[in-house]
PDB file of C-alpha atoms in Angstrom:
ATOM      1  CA  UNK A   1      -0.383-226.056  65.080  1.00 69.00           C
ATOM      2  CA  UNK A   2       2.155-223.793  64.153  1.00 75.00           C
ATOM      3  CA  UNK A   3       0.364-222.688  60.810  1.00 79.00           C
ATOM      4  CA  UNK A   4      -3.130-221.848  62.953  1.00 82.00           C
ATOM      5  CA  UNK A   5      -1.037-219.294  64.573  1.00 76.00           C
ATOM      6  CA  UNK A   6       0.809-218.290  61.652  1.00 76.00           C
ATOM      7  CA  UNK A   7      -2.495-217.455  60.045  1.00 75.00           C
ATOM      8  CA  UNK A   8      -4.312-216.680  63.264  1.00 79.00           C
ATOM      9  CA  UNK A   9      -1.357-213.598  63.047  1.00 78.00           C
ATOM     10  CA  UNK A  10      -1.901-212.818  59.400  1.00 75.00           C
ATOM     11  CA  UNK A  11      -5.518-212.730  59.874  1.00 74.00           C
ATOM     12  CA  UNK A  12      -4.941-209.799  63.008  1.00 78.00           C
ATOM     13  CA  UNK A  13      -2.365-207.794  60.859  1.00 72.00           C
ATOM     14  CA  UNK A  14      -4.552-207.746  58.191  1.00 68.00           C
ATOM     15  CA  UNK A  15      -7.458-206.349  60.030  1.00 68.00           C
ATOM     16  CA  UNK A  16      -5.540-203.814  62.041  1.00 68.00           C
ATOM     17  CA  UNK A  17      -4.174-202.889  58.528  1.00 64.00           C
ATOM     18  CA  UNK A  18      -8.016-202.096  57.567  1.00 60.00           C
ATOM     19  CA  UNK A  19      -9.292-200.404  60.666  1.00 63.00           C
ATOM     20  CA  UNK A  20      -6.078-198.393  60.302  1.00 59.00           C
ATOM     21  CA  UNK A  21      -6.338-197.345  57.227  1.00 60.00           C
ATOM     22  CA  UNK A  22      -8.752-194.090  56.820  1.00 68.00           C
ATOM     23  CA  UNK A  23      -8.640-191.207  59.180  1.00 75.00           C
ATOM     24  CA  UNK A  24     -11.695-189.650  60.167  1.00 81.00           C
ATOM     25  CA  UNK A  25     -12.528-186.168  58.477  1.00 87.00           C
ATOM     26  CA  UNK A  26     -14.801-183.551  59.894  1.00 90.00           C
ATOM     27  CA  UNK A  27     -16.468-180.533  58.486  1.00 93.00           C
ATOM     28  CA  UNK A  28     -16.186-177.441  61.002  1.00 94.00           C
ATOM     29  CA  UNK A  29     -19.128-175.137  60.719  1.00 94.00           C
ATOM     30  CA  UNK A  30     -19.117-171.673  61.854  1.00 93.00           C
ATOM     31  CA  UNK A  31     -22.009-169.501  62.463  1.00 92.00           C
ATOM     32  CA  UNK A  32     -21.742-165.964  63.857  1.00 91.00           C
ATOM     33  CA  UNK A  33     -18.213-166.956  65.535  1.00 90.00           C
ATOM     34  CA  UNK A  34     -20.038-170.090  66.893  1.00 91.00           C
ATOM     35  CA  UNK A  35     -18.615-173.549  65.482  1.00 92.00           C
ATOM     36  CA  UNK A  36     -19.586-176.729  65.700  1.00 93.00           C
ATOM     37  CA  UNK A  37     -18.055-180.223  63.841  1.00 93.00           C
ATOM     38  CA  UNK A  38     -20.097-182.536  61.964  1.00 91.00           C
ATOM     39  CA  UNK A  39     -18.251-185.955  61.027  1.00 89.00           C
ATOM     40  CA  UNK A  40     -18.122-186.684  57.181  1.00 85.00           C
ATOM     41  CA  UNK A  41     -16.522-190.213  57.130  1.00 66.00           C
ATOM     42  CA  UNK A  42     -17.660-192.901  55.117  1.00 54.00           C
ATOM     43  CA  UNK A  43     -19.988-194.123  58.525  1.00 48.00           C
ATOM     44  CA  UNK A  44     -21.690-191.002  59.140  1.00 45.00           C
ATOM     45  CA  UNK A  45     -23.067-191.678  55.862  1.00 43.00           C
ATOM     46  CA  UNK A  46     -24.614-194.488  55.549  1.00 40.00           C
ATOM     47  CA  UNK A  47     -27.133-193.488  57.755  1.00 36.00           C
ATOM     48  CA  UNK A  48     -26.547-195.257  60.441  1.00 34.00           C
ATOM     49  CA  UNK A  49     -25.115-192.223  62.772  1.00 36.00           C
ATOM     50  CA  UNK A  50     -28.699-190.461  63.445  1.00 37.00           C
ATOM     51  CA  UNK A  51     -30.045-186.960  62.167  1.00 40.00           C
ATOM     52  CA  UNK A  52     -26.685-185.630  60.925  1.00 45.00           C
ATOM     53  CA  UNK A  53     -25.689-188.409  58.720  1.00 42.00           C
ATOM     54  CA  UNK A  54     -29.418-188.206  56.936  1.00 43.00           C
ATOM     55  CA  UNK A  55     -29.195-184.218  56.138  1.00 44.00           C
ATOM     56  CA  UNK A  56     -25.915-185.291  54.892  1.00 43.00           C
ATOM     57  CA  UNK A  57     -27.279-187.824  52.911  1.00 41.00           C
ATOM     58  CA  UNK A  58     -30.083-185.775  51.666  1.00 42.00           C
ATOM     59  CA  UNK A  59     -27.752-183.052  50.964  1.00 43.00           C
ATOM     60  CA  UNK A  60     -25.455-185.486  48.812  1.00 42.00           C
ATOM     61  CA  UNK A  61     -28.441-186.541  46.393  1.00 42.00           C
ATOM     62  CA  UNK A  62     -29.850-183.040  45.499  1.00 41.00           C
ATOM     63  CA  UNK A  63     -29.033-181.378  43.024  1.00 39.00           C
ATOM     64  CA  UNK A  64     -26.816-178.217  43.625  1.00 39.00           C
ATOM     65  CA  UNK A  65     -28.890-175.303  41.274  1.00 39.00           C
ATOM     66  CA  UNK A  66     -29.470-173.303  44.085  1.00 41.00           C
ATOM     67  CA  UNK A  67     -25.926-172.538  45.745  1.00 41.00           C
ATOM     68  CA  UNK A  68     -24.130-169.856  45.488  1.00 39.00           C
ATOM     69  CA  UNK A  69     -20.457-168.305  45.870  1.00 43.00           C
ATOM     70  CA  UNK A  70     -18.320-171.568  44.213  1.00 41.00           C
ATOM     71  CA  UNK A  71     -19.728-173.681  46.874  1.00 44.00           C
ATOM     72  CA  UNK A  72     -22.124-176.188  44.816  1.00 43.00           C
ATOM     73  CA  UNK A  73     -23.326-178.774  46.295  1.00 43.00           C
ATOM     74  CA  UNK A  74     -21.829-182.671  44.289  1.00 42.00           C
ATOM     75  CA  UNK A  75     -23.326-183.647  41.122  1.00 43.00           C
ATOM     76  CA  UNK A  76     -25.176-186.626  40.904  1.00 40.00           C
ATOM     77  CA  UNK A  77     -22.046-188.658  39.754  1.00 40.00           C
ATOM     78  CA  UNK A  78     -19.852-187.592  42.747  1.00 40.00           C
ATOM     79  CA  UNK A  79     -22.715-188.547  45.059  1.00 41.00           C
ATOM     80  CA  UNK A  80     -23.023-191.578  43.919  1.00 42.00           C
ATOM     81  CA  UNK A  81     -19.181-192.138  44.166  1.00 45.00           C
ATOM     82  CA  UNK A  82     -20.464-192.511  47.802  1.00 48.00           C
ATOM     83  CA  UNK A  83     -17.557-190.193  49.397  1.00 47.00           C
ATOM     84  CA  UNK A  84     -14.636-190.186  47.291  1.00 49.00           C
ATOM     85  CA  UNK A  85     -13.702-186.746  48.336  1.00 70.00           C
ATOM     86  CA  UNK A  86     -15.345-186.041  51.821  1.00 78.00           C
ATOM     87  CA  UNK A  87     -13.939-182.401  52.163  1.00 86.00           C
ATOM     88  CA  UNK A  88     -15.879-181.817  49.433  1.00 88.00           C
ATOM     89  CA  UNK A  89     -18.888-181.751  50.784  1.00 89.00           C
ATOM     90  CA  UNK A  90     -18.387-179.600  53.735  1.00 92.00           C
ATOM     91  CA  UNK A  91     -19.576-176.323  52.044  1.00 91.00           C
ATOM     92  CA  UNK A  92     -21.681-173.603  53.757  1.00 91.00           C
ATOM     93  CA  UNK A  93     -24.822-175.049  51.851  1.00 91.00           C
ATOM     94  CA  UNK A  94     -24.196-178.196  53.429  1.00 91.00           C
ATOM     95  CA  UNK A  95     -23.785-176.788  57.183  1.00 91.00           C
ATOM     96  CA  UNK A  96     -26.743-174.590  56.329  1.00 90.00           C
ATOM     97  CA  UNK A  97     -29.002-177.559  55.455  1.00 90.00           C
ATOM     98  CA  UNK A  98     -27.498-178.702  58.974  1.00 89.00           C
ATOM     99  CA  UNK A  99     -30.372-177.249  60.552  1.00 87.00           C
ATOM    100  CA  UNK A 100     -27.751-175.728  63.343  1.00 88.00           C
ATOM    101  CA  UNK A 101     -29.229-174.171  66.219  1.00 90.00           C
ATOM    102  CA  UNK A 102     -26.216-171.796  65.953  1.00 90.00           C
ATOM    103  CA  UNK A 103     -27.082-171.178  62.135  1.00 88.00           C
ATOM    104  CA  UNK A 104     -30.503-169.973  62.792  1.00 89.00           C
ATOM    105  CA  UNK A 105     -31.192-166.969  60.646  1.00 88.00           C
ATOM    106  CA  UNK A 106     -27.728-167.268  59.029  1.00 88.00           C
ATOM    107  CA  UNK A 107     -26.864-166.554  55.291  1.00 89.00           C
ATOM    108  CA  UNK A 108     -24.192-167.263  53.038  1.00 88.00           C
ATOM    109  CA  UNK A 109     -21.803-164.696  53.923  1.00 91.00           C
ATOM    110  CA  UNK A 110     -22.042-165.247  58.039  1.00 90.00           C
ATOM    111  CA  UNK A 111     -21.018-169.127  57.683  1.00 92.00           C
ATOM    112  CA  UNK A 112     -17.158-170.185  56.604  1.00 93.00           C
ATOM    113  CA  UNK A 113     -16.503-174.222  56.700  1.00 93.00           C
ATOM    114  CA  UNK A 114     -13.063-175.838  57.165  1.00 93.00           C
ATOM    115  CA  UNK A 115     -12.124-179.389  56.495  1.00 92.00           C
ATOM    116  CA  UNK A 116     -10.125-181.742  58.562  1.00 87.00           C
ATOM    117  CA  UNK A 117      -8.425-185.181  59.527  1.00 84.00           C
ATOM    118  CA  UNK A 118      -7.652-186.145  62.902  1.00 81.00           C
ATOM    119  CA  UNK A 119      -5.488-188.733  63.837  1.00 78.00           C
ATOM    120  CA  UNK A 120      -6.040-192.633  61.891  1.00 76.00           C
ATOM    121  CA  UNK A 121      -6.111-195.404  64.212  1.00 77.00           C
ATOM    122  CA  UNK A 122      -2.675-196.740  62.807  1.00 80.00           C
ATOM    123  CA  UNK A 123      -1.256-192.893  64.547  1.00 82.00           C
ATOM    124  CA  UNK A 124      -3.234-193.637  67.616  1.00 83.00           C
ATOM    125  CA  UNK A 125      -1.832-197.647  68.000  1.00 87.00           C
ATOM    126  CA  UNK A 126       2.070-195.876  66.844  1.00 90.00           C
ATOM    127  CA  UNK A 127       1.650-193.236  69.731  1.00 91.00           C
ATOM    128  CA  UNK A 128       0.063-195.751  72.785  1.00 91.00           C
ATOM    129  CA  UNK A 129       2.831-198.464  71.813  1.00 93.00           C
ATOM    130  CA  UNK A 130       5.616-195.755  72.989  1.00 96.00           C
ATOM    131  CA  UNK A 131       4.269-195.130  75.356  1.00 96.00           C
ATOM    132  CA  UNK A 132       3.346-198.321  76.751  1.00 95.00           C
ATOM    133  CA  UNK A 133       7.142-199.007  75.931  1.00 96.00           C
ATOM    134  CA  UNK A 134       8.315-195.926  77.664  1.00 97.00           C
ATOM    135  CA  UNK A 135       6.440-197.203  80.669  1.00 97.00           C
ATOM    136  CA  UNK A 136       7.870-200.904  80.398  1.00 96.00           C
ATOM    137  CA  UNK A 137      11.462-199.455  80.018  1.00 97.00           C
ATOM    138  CA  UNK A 138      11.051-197.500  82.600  1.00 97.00           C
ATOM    139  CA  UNK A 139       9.213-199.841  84.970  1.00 97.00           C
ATOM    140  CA  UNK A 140      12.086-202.658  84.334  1.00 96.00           C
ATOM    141  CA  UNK A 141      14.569-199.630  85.044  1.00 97.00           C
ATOM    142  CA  UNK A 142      12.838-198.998  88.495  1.00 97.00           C
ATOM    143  CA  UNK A 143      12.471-202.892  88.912  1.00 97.00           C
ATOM    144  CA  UNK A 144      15.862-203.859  88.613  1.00 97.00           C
ATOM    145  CA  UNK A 145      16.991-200.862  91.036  1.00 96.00           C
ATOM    146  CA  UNK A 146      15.080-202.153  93.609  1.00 96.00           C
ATOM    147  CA  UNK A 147      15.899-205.396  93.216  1.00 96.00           C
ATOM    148  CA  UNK A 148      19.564-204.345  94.074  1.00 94.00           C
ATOM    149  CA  UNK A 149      18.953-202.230  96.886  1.00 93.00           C
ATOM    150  CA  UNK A 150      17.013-205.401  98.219  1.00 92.00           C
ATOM    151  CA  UNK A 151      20.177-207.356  97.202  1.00 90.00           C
ATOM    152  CA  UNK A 152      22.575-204.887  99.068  1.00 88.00           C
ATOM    153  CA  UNK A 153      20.891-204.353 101.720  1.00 86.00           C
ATOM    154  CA  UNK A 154      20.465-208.137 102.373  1.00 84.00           C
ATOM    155  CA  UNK A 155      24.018-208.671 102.249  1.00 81.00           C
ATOM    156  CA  UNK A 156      25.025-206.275 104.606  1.00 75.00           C
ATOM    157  CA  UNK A 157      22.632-207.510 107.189  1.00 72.00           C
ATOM    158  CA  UNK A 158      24.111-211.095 106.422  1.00 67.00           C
ATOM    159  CA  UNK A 159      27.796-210.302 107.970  1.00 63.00           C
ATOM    160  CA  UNK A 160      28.054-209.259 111.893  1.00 63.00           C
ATOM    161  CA  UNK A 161      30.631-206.721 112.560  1.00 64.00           C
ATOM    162  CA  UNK A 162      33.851-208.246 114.812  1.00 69.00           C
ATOM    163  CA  UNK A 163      33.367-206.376 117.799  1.00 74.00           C
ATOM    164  CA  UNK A 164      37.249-205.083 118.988  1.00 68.00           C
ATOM    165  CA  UNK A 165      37.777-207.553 122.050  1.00 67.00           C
ATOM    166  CA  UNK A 166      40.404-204.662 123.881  1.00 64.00           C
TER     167      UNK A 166
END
């Protein structure tokens, strides 16, 4: 029995491991001093995350003859890598084949991209763990104050003053 838990607890590290590994990364697209973020992790992708993920995916497999300024689009060989270097993507061709309602009529020059990571899970389950800790410290703190103001306060009603017979 001992060994199903064992494992049962190497089978949960393991897979916390995995979901914490990878941050997410974004691409920040800005139009005419309006932005907007478009996720480029390894889901968005696959296709599965709607109308952005397929201009991203159509945007991985062309070819990049037309772009212009340093920001090429992958060659075939880094888009079939399948993401190895998300920030590379995020290039003002890419949020220009966004099809951006803030992009409309935008060229080259009026879009700037920026690449990012925000938080992994393993930061997110490192920063809710102190402070569910903080809170438990502190609750047990508060706990065992009451407790002893109960405890005093019981005691003193326990013994009767002597009344001063004179």
């Amino acid at each position: 029995m001992a060994r199903i838990h064992l494992l049962l607890l190497l089978l949960t590290a393991f897979v916390a491991l995995a979901l914490a590994d990878s941050a997410p990364t974004f691409c920040k697209c800005t139009c005419f001093k309006n932005s907007t973020i478009i996720a480029l992790d390894a889901d968005s992708t696959s296709g599965t995350q709607g109308a952005d993920s397929t201009s991203l995916h159509r945007f991985l497999a062309r070819d990049g003859d037309d772009d212009k300024d340093g920001d090429e689009a992958p060659d075939s060989k880094t888009a079939s890598r399948g993401g190895a270097a998300p920030c590379s993507a995020c290039t003002k061709a890419f949020c220009l084949n966004q099809d951006l309602l803030i992009c409309d009529g935008a060229e080259e020059e009026d879009v700037t991209t920026m690449c990012f990571q925000r938080d992994s899970n393993k930061d997110k389950i490192i920063v809710w763990a102190f402070i569910v800790g903080t809170v438990g410290l502190l609750g047990w703190a508060a706990f065992k104050r009451l407790r002893q103001l109960r405890e005093d306060r019981r005691q003193s009603m326990e013994y009767s003053h002597i009344n001063d017979p004179r």
